[in-house]
């Protein structure tokens, strides 16, 4: 394998198209902190770096542990799995997982002076979540709990924690936003598992899509998008009545993508995964753009 091919394999393993999932939560919290005039930019940016590094570690760990457990097979739908296809050795992937997670923890320690040592406990819980998703005696991803894990670790934790570090408070508006972001993040996983349902069923991976079937997952995708829009509507309305166009766009796009899912299969669903991830990012950036600028 050439150097360029190896680099492409590692970039693919990072799943760059899904990284907006972790960034969106922190950006949403930054937007809310700006809106409430309590933003502390340095710890917020550290939270963003932590979120990105932890997601990369999670993507690496998922690939490594799925390979070890025989939950991947050569030629599966979706992005190429470097370890399964022989592009990356299992040992190298495990090392990369630990390096990315270690880097994330190092960044997390830099946030401690801003909020206290209790953050170490949160960091440990997040690190355990990286492994619990794909490894251990009860991997969440293989028992239909992946979407719930995404809501917690890509919605409630990044939005709530970043905002709390900035303000020392956790108002109801922030909890609504955290859940809204988490539901959109769950939709990214829904598309992923919807696409992979046949491959996952063949290796006895009991994702929610395998358990409930494709029609139910399309309904859940649309429902998550509508619920997310409804949860964020009061925040947008407080900015401006015209700003309600943003949650309306999220609702419309979610329904459109859910309907599109019914007409596609296999690798043709992958662009919808990217579209869902970008929808999260666009929503977070739009909120950031409409909040008061920094003094």
mmCIF file of C-alpha atoms in Angstrom:
data_model
loop_
_atom_site.group_PDB
_atom_site.id
_atom_site.type_symbol
_atom_site.label_atom_id
_atom_site.label_comp_id
_atom_site.label_asym_id
_atom_site.label_seq_id
_atom_site.Cartn_x
_atom_site.Cartn_y
_atom_site.Cartn_z
ATOM 1 C CA UNK A 1 0.000 0.000 0.000
ATOM 2 C CA UNK A 2 1.335 3.447 -0.927
ATOM 3 C CA UNK A 3 1.616 6.302 1.548
ATOM 4 C CA UNK A 4 -1.280 8.161 -0.067
ATOM 5 C CA UNK A 5 -3.478 5.066 0.133
ATOM 6 C CA UNK A 6 -2.607 4.609 3.807
ATOM 7 C CA UNK A 7 -3.438 8.251 4.526
ATOM 8 C CA UNK A 8 -6.787 7.846 2.776
ATOM 9 C CA UNK A 9 -7.480 4.744 4.864
ATOM 10 C CA UNK A 10 -6.855 6.645 8.100
ATOM 11 C CA UNK A 11 -8.905 9.640 6.972
ATOM 12 C CA UNK A 12 -11.757 7.256 6.112
ATOM 13 C CA UNK A 13 -11.446 5.650 9.551
ATOM 14 C CA UNK A 14 -11.891 9.077 11.171
ATOM 15 C CA UNK A 15 -15.321 9.357 9.462
ATOM 16 C CA UNK A 16 -14.851 13.060 8.785
ATOM 17 C CA UNK A 17 -18.369 13.447 7.436
ATOM 18 C CA UNK A 18 -19.740 12.670 10.902
ATOM 19 C CA UNK A 19 -17.510 15.028 12.912
ATOM 20 C CA UNK A 20 -20.081 17.855 12.756
ATOM 21 C CA UNK A 21 -22.132 15.651 15.094
ATOM 22 C CA UNK A 22 -19.780 16.353 18.004
ATOM 23 C CA UNK A 23 -18.993 19.928 16.939
ATOM 24 C CA UNK A 24 -22.670 20.904 16.692
ATOM 25 C CA UNK A 25 -23.309 20.386 20.392
ATOM 26 C CA UNK A 26 -20.443 22.605 21.513
ATOM 27 C CA UNK A 27 -21.231 25.277 18.895
ATOM 28 C CA UNK A 28 -24.854 25.303 20.065
ATOM 29 C CA UNK A 29 -23.701 25.811 23.652
ATOM 30 C CA UNK A 30 -21.392 28.634 22.546
ATOM 31 C CA UNK A 31 -24.312 30.271 20.728
ATOM 32 C CA UNK A 32 -26.524 30.034 23.815
ATOM 33 C CA UNK A 33 -23.757 31.403 26.030
ATOM 34 C CA UNK A 34 -23.357 34.344 23.653
ATOM 35 C CA UNK A 35 -27.111 34.862 23.682
ATOM 36 C CA UNK A 36 -27.089 34.976 27.489
ATOM 37 C CA UNK A 37 -23.871 37.063 27.652
ATOM 38 C CA UNK A 38 -21.911 34.474 29.645
ATOM 39 C CA UNK A 39 -19.498 33.008 27.084
ATOM 40 C CA UNK A 40 -15.946 32.141 28.127
ATOM 41 C CA UNK A 41 -14.296 31.506 24.802
ATOM 42 C CA UNK A 42 -11.112 29.657 25.856
ATOM 43 C CA UNK A 43 -12.769 26.811 27.808
ATOM 44 C CA UNK A 44 -15.493 26.600 25.153
ATOM 45 C CA UNK A 45 -12.907 26.058 22.418
ATOM 46 C CA UNK A 46 -11.177 23.464 24.605
ATOM 47 C CA UNK A 47 -14.531 21.693 24.891
ATOM 48 C CA UNK A 48 -14.772 21.722 21.098
ATOM 49 C CA UNK A 49 -11.324 20.146 20.721
ATOM 50 C CA UNK A 50 -12.187 17.549 23.372
ATOM 51 C CA UNK A 51 -15.428 16.639 21.594
ATOM 52 C CA UNK A 52 -13.739 16.203 18.215
ATOM 53 C CA UNK A 53 -10.890 14.086 19.592
ATOM 54 C CA UNK A 54 -13.243 11.864 21.552
ATOM 55 C CA UNK A 55 -15.433 11.281 18.506
ATOM 56 C CA UNK A 56 -12.397 10.311 16.433
ATOM 57 C CA UNK A 57 -11.366 7.916 19.222
ATOM 58 C CA UNK A 58 -14.897 6.505 19.245
ATOM 59 C CA UNK A 59 -14.836 5.968 15.475
ATOM 60 C CA UNK A 60 -11.478 4.187 15.738
ATOM 61 C CA UNK A 61 -12.669 2.058 18.654
ATOM 62 C CA UNK A 62 -15.859 1.103 16.841
ATOM 63 C CA UNK A 63 -13.873 -0.144 13.861
ATOM 64 C CA UNK A 64 -11.363 -2.034 16.011
ATOM 65 C CA UNK A 65 -13.858 -3.755 18.308
ATOM 66 C CA UNK A 66 -16.316 -4.574 15.530
ATOM 67 C CA UNK A 67 -13.443 -6.284 13.712
ATOM 68 C CA UNK A 68 -12.371 -8.171 16.833
ATOM 69 C CA UNK A 69 -15.937 -9.358 17.463
ATOM 70 C CA UNK A 70 -16.520 -10.393 13.838
ATOM 71 C CA UNK A 71 -19.230 -7.787 13.345
ATOM 72 C CA UNK A 72 -17.649 -6.518 10.105
ATOM 73 C CA UNK A 73 -17.143 -8.341 6.840
ATOM 74 C CA UNK A 74 -15.232 -7.600 3.669
ATOM 75 C CA UNK A 75 -17.246 -5.680 1.093
ATOM 76 C CA UNK A 76 -19.897 -4.409 3.518
ATOM 77 C CA UNK A 77 -22.077 -1.438 2.625
ATOM 78 C CA UNK A 78 -20.978 2.019 3.668
ATOM 79 C CA UNK A 79 -17.508 3.487 4.146
ATOM 80 C CA UNK A 80 -14.564 1.158 3.735
ATOM 81 C CA UNK A 81 -13.485 -0.434 7.009
ATOM 82 C CA UNK A 82 -9.713 -0.228 6.996
ATOM 83 C CA UNK A 83 -9.044 -2.968 9.539
ATOM 84 C CA UNK A 84 -11.494 -5.454 8.052
ATOM 85 C CA UNK A 85 -10.245 -4.800 4.517
ATOM 86 C CA UNK A 86 -6.615 -5.155 5.587
ATOM 87 C CA UNK A 87 -5.623 -1.538 4.994
ATOM 88 C CA UNK A 88 -4.808 -0.914 8.686
ATOM 89 C CA UNK A 89 -3.559 -3.465 11.192
ATOM 90 C CA UNK A 90 -5.696 -4.102 14.310
ATOM 91 C CA UNK A 91 -2.758 -3.165 16.545
ATOM 92 C CA UNK A 92 -2.335 0.167 14.752
ATOM 93 C CA UNK A 93 -6.033 0.936 15.093
ATOM 94 C CA UNK A 94 -5.981 0.161 18.806
ATOM 95 C CA UNK A 95 -2.944 2.421 19.262
ATOM 96 C CA UNK A 96 -4.678 5.194 17.327
ATOM 97 C CA UNK A 97 -7.755 4.808 19.526
ATOM 98 C CA UNK A 98 -5.710 5.180 22.695
ATOM 99 C CA UNK A 99 -3.699 8.106 21.287
ATOM 100 C CA UNK A 100 -6.817 10.015 20.206
ATOM 101 C CA UNK A 101 -8.521 9.322 23.517
ATOM 102 C CA UNK A 102 -5.392 10.281 25.447
ATOM 103 C CA UNK A 103 -5.145 13.541 23.510
ATOM 104 C CA UNK A 104 -8.789 14.236 24.260
ATOM 105 C CA UNK A 105 -8.246 13.595 27.970
ATOM 106 C CA UNK A 106 -5.218 15.904 27.952
ATOM 107 C CA UNK A 107 -7.338 18.661 26.444
ATOM 108 C CA UNK A 108 -10.050 17.910 28.980
ATOM 109 C CA UNK A 109 -7.592 18.412 31.841
ATOM 110 C CA UNK A 110 -6.947 21.898 30.498
ATOM 111 C CA UNK A 111 -10.589 22.735 31.216
ATOM 112 C CA UNK A 112 -10.308 21.734 34.886
ATOM 113 C CA UNK A 113 -9.002 25.158 36.043
ATOM 114 C CA UNK A 114 -12.148 26.766 34.647
ATOM 115 C CA UNK A 115 -14.686 24.535 36.403
ATOM 116 C CA UNK A 116 -13.066 22.240 38.974
ATOM 117 C CA UNK A 117 -11.810 18.702 39.452
ATOM 118 C CA UNK A 118 -15.300 17.218 39.164
ATOM 119 C CA UNK A 119 -14.709 17.405 35.391
ATOM 120 C CA UNK A 120 -12.271 14.499 35.739
ATOM 121 C CA UNK A 121 -15.215 12.263 36.652
ATOM 122 C CA UNK A 122 -17.104 13.440 33.591
ATOM 123 C CA UNK A 123 -14.063 12.774 31.423
ATOM 124 C CA UNK A 124 -13.742 9.251 32.804
ATOM 125 C CA UNK A 125 -17.424 8.601 32.070
ATOM 126 C CA UNK A 126 -16.986 9.845 28.497
ATOM 127 C CA UNK A 127 -13.875 7.685 28.018
ATOM 128 C CA UNK A 128 -15.739 4.633 29.297
ATOM 129 C CA UNK A 129 -18.550 5.492 26.896
ATOM 130 C CA UNK A 130 -16.100 5.323 23.979
ATOM 131 C CA UNK A 131 -15.429 1.675 24.805
ATOM 132 C CA UNK A 132 -18.910 0.770 26.049
ATOM 133 C CA UNK A 133 -20.371 1.656 22.647
ATOM 134 C CA UNK A 134 -18.580 -1.196 20.844
ATOM 135 C CA UNK A 135 -16.767 -3.271 23.487
ATOM 136 C CA UNK A 136 -17.348 -5.016 26.786
ATOM 137 C CA UNK A 137 -19.829 -7.687 27.764
ATOM 138 C CA UNK A 138 -22.789 -5.569 26.585
ATOM 139 C CA UNK A 139 -21.796 -3.329 23.634
ATOM 140 C CA UNK A 140 -24.436 -0.622 23.304
ATOM 141 C CA UNK A 141 -24.182 -0.547 19.511
ATOM 142 C CA UNK A 142 -25.090 -4.223 19.162
ATOM 143 C CA UNK A 143 -28.058 -4.185 21.514
ATOM 144 C CA UNK A 144 -30.109 -1.342 20.076
ATOM 145 C CA UNK A 145 -28.886 1.382 22.465
ATOM 146 C CA UNK A 146 -26.655 3.249 20.041
ATOM 147 C CA UNK A 147 -29.157 6.019 19.373
ATOM 148 C CA UNK A 148 -29.679 6.595 23.106
ATOM 149 C CA UNK A 149 -25.911 6.796 23.603
ATOM 150 C CA UNK A 150 -25.692 9.414 20.851
ATOM 151 C CA UNK A 151 -28.401 11.547 22.470
ATOM 152 C CA UNK A 152 -26.486 11.467 25.759
ATOM 153 C CA UNK A 153 -22.887 11.817 24.579
ATOM 154 C CA UNK A 154 -23.426 14.037 21.523
ATOM 155 C CA UNK A 155 -26.338 16.101 22.831
ATOM 156 C CA UNK A 156 -26.816 16.306 26.576
ATOM 157 C CA UNK A 157 -23.125 16.143 27.514
ATOM 158 C CA UNK A 158 -21.513 18.590 25.051
ATOM 159 C CA UNK A 159 -24.286 21.190 25.134
ATOM 160 C CA UNK A 160 -24.946 20.990 28.863
ATOM 161 C CA UNK A 161 -21.332 20.692 29.948
ATOM 162 C CA UNK A 162 -19.981 23.456 27.694
ATOM 163 C CA UNK A 163 -22.710 25.861 28.733
ATOM 164 C CA UNK A 164 -22.238 25.044 32.420
ATOM 165 C CA UNK A 165 -18.477 25.614 32.191
ATOM 166 C CA UNK A 166 -19.195 29.027 30.676
ATOM 167 C CA UNK A 167 -21.958 30.113 33.032
ATOM 168 C CA UNK A 168 -22.118 27.880 36.092
ATOM 169 C CA UNK A 169 -25.840 27.390 35.423
ATOM 170 C CA UNK A 170 -28.039 25.007 33.470
ATOM 171 C CA UNK A 171 -31.380 26.648 32.535
ATOM 172 C CA UNK A 172 -34.244 24.698 30.976
ATOM 173 C CA UNK A 173 -33.549 26.301 27.601
ATOM 174 C CA UNK A 174 -30.124 24.636 27.555
ATOM 175 C CA UNK A 175 -31.589 21.215 28.380
ATOM 176 C CA UNK A 176 -34.077 21.625 25.532
ATOM 177 C CA UNK A 177 -31.284 22.555 23.158
ATOM 178 C CA UNK A 178 -29.146 19.642 24.360
ATOM 179 C CA UNK A 179 -31.955 17.181 23.688
ATOM 180 C CA UNK A 180 -32.661 18.781 20.312
ATOM 181 C CA UNK A 181 -29.026 18.400 19.246
ATOM 182 C CA UNK A 182 -28.963 14.838 20.545
ATOM 183 C CA UNK A 183 -32.022 13.864 18.513
ATOM 184 C CA UNK A 184 -30.431 15.192 15.323
ATOM 185 C CA UNK A 185 -27.258 13.293 16.208
ATOM 186 C CA UNK A 186 -29.294 10.123 16.659
ATOM 187 C CA UNK A 187 -30.603 10.644 13.125
ATOM 188 C CA UNK A 188 -27.044 10.377 11.804
ATOM 189 C CA UNK A 189 -26.754 6.945 13.412
ATOM 190 C CA UNK A 190 -30.229 6.012 12.181
ATOM 191 C CA UNK A 191 -29.177 6.574 8.568
ATOM 192 C CA UNK A 192 -25.946 4.656 9.169
ATOM 193 C CA UNK A 193 -27.704 1.650 10.682
ATOM 194 C CA UNK A 194 -30.563 1.854 8.184
ATOM 195 C CA UNK A 195 -28.032 1.505 5.373
ATOM 196 C CA UNK A 196 -26.182 -1.338 7.121
ATOM 197 C CA UNK A 197 -29.192 -3.321 8.329
ATOM 198 C CA UNK A 198 -28.596 -6.322 6.056
ATOM 199 C CA UNK A 199 -24.890 -6.515 6.896
ATOM 200 C CA UNK A 200 -25.606 -6.110 10.607
ATOM 201 C CA UNK A 201 -28.312 -8.764 10.588
ATOM 202 C CA UNK A 202 -25.946 -11.193 8.858
ATOM 203 C CA UNK A 203 -23.394 -10.886 11.688
ATOM 204 C CA UNK A 204 -26.060 -10.857 14.450
ATOM 205 C CA UNK A 205 -25.524 -7.211 15.293
ATOM 206 C CA UNK A 206 -28.836 -6.210 16.863
ATOM 207 C CA UNK A 207 -28.971 -2.491 16.135
ATOM 208 C CA UNK A 208 -32.244 -0.631 16.542
ATOM 209 C CA UNK A 209 -32.695 -0.791 12.764
ATOM 210 C CA UNK A 210 -32.347 -4.576 12.844
ATOM 211 C CA UNK A 211 -34.785 -4.808 15.751
ATOM 212 C CA UNK A 212 -37.462 -2.448 14.423
ATOM 213 C CA UNK A 213 -37.001 -2.639 10.649
ATOM 214 C CA UNK A 214 -36.522 0.042 8.040
ATOM 215 C CA UNK A 215 -40.069 1.531 7.954
ATOM 216 C CA UNK A 216 -39.995 2.208 11.704
ATOM 217 C CA UNK A 217 -36.557 3.819 11.428
ATOM 218 C CA UNK A 218 -37.789 6.196 8.734
ATOM 219 C CA UNK A 219 -40.635 7.241 11.022
ATOM 220 C CA UNK A 220 -38.244 7.662 13.930
ATOM 221 C CA UNK A 221 -35.928 9.797 11.797
ATOM 222 C CA UNK A 222 -38.768 12.140 10.857
ATOM 223 C CA UNK A 223 -40.100 12.247 14.420
ATOM 224 C CA UNK A 224 -36.657 13.126 15.798
ATOM 225 C CA UNK A 225 -36.328 15.989 13.332
ATOM 226 C CA UNK A 226 -39.762 17.366 14.176
ATOM 227 C CA UNK A 227 -39.151 17.040 17.919
ATOM 228 C CA UNK A 228 -35.773 18.765 17.609
ATOM 229 C CA UNK A 229 -37.358 21.674 15.734
ATOM 230 C CA UNK A 230 -40.117 21.997 18.335
ATOM 231 C CA UNK A 231 -37.628 21.966 21.224
ATOM 232 C CA UNK A 232 -35.575 24.762 19.648
ATOM 233 C CA UNK A 233 -38.505 26.909 18.471
ATOM 234 C CA UNK A 234 -38.759 28.970 21.710
ATOM 235 C CA UNK A 235 -35.082 29.879 21.513
ATOM 236 C CA UNK A 236 -35.365 30.975 17.904
ATOM 237 C CA UNK A 237 -38.562 32.910 18.657
ATOM 238 C CA UNK A 238 -36.776 34.815 21.443
ATOM 239 C CA UNK A 239 -34.235 35.970 18.857
ATOM 240 C CA UNK A 240 -36.808 37.006 16.247
ATOM 241 C CA UNK A 241 -40.115 35.740 14.847
ATOM 242 C CA UNK A 242 -38.365 35.535 11.491
ATOM 243 C CA UNK A 243 -35.793 33.197 13.018
ATOM 244 C CA UNK A 244 -38.468 30.520 13.274
ATOM 245 C CA UNK A 245 -37.548 29.782 9.664
ATOM 246 C CA UNK A 246 -34.547 27.847 11.038
ATOM 247 C CA UNK A 247 -36.440 25.158 12.999
ATOM 248 C CA UNK A 248 -38.996 25.037 10.192
ATOM 249 C CA UNK A 249 -36.158 24.255 7.779
ATOM 250 C CA UNK A 250 -34.851 21.524 10.113
ATOM 251 C CA UNK A 251 -38.323 19.963 10.281
ATOM 252 C CA UNK A 252 -38.834 20.124 6.514
ATOM 253 C CA UNK A 253 -35.373 18.751 5.749
ATOM 254 C CA UNK A 254 -35.829 15.899 8.231
ATOM 255 C CA UNK A 255 -39.134 14.848 6.685
ATOM 256 C CA UNK A 256 -37.661 15.114 3.179
ATOM 257 C CA UNK A 257 -34.652 12.965 4.106
ATOM 258 C CA UNK A 258 -36.880 10.384 5.799
ATOM 259 C CA UNK A 259 -38.969 10.131 2.618
ATOM 260 C CA UNK A 260 -35.811 9.920 0.505
ATOM 261 C CA UNK A 261 -34.562 7.011 2.606
ATOM 262 C CA UNK A 262 -37.488 4.919 1.384
ATOM 263 C CA UNK A 263 -36.281 5.220 -2.219
ATOM 264 C CA UNK A 264 -32.603 4.388 -1.662
ATOM 265 C CA UNK A 265 -30.563 1.473 -0.408
ATOM 266 C CA UNK A 266 -26.970 0.409 0.150
ATOM 267 C CA UNK A 267 -24.189 2.892 -0.534
ATOM 268 C CA UNK A 268 -26.669 5.318 -2.107
ATOM 269 C CA UNK A 269 -27.803 6.157 1.437
ATOM 270 C CA UNK A 270 -24.358 7.411 2.452
ATOM 271 C CA UNK A 271 -24.961 10.958 1.102
ATOM 272 C CA UNK A 272 -28.016 11.181 3.376
ATOM 273 C CA UNK A 273 -25.760 10.440 6.334
ATOM 274 C CA UNK A 274 -23.552 13.359 5.337
ATOM 275 C CA UNK A 275 -26.624 15.530 4.720
ATOM 276 C CA UNK A 276 -27.938 14.794 8.219
ATOM 277 C CA UNK A 277 -24.576 15.641 9.758
ATOM 278 C CA UNK A 278 -24.400 18.890 7.782
ATOM 279 C CA UNK A 279 -27.974 19.735 8.826
ATOM 280 C CA UNK A 280 -26.812 19.608 12.447
ATOM 281 C CA UNK A 281 -23.832 21.814 11.677
ATOM 282 C CA UNK A 282 -25.888 24.311 9.680
ATOM 283 C CA UNK A 283 -28.452 24.619 12.466
ATOM 284 C CA UNK A 284 -25.758 25.223 15.091
ATOM 285 C CA UNK A 285 -23.897 27.745 12.924
ATOM 286 C CA UNK A 286 -27.112 29.575 12.065
ATOM 287 C CA UNK A 287 -27.869 29.933 15.782
ATOM 288 C CA UNK A 288 -24.342 31.182 16.388
ATOM 289 C CA UNK A 289 -24.620 33.719 13.575
ATOM 290 C CA UNK A 290 -27.801 35.250 15.005
ATOM 291 C CA UNK A 291 -26.620 35.615 18.592
ATOM 292 C CA UNK A 292 -25.035 38.867 19.809
ATOM 293 C CA UNK A 293 -21.367 39.268 18.816
ATOM 294 C CA UNK A 294 -18.614 39.097 21.383
ATOM 295 C CA UNK A 295 -17.845 42.461 23.044
#
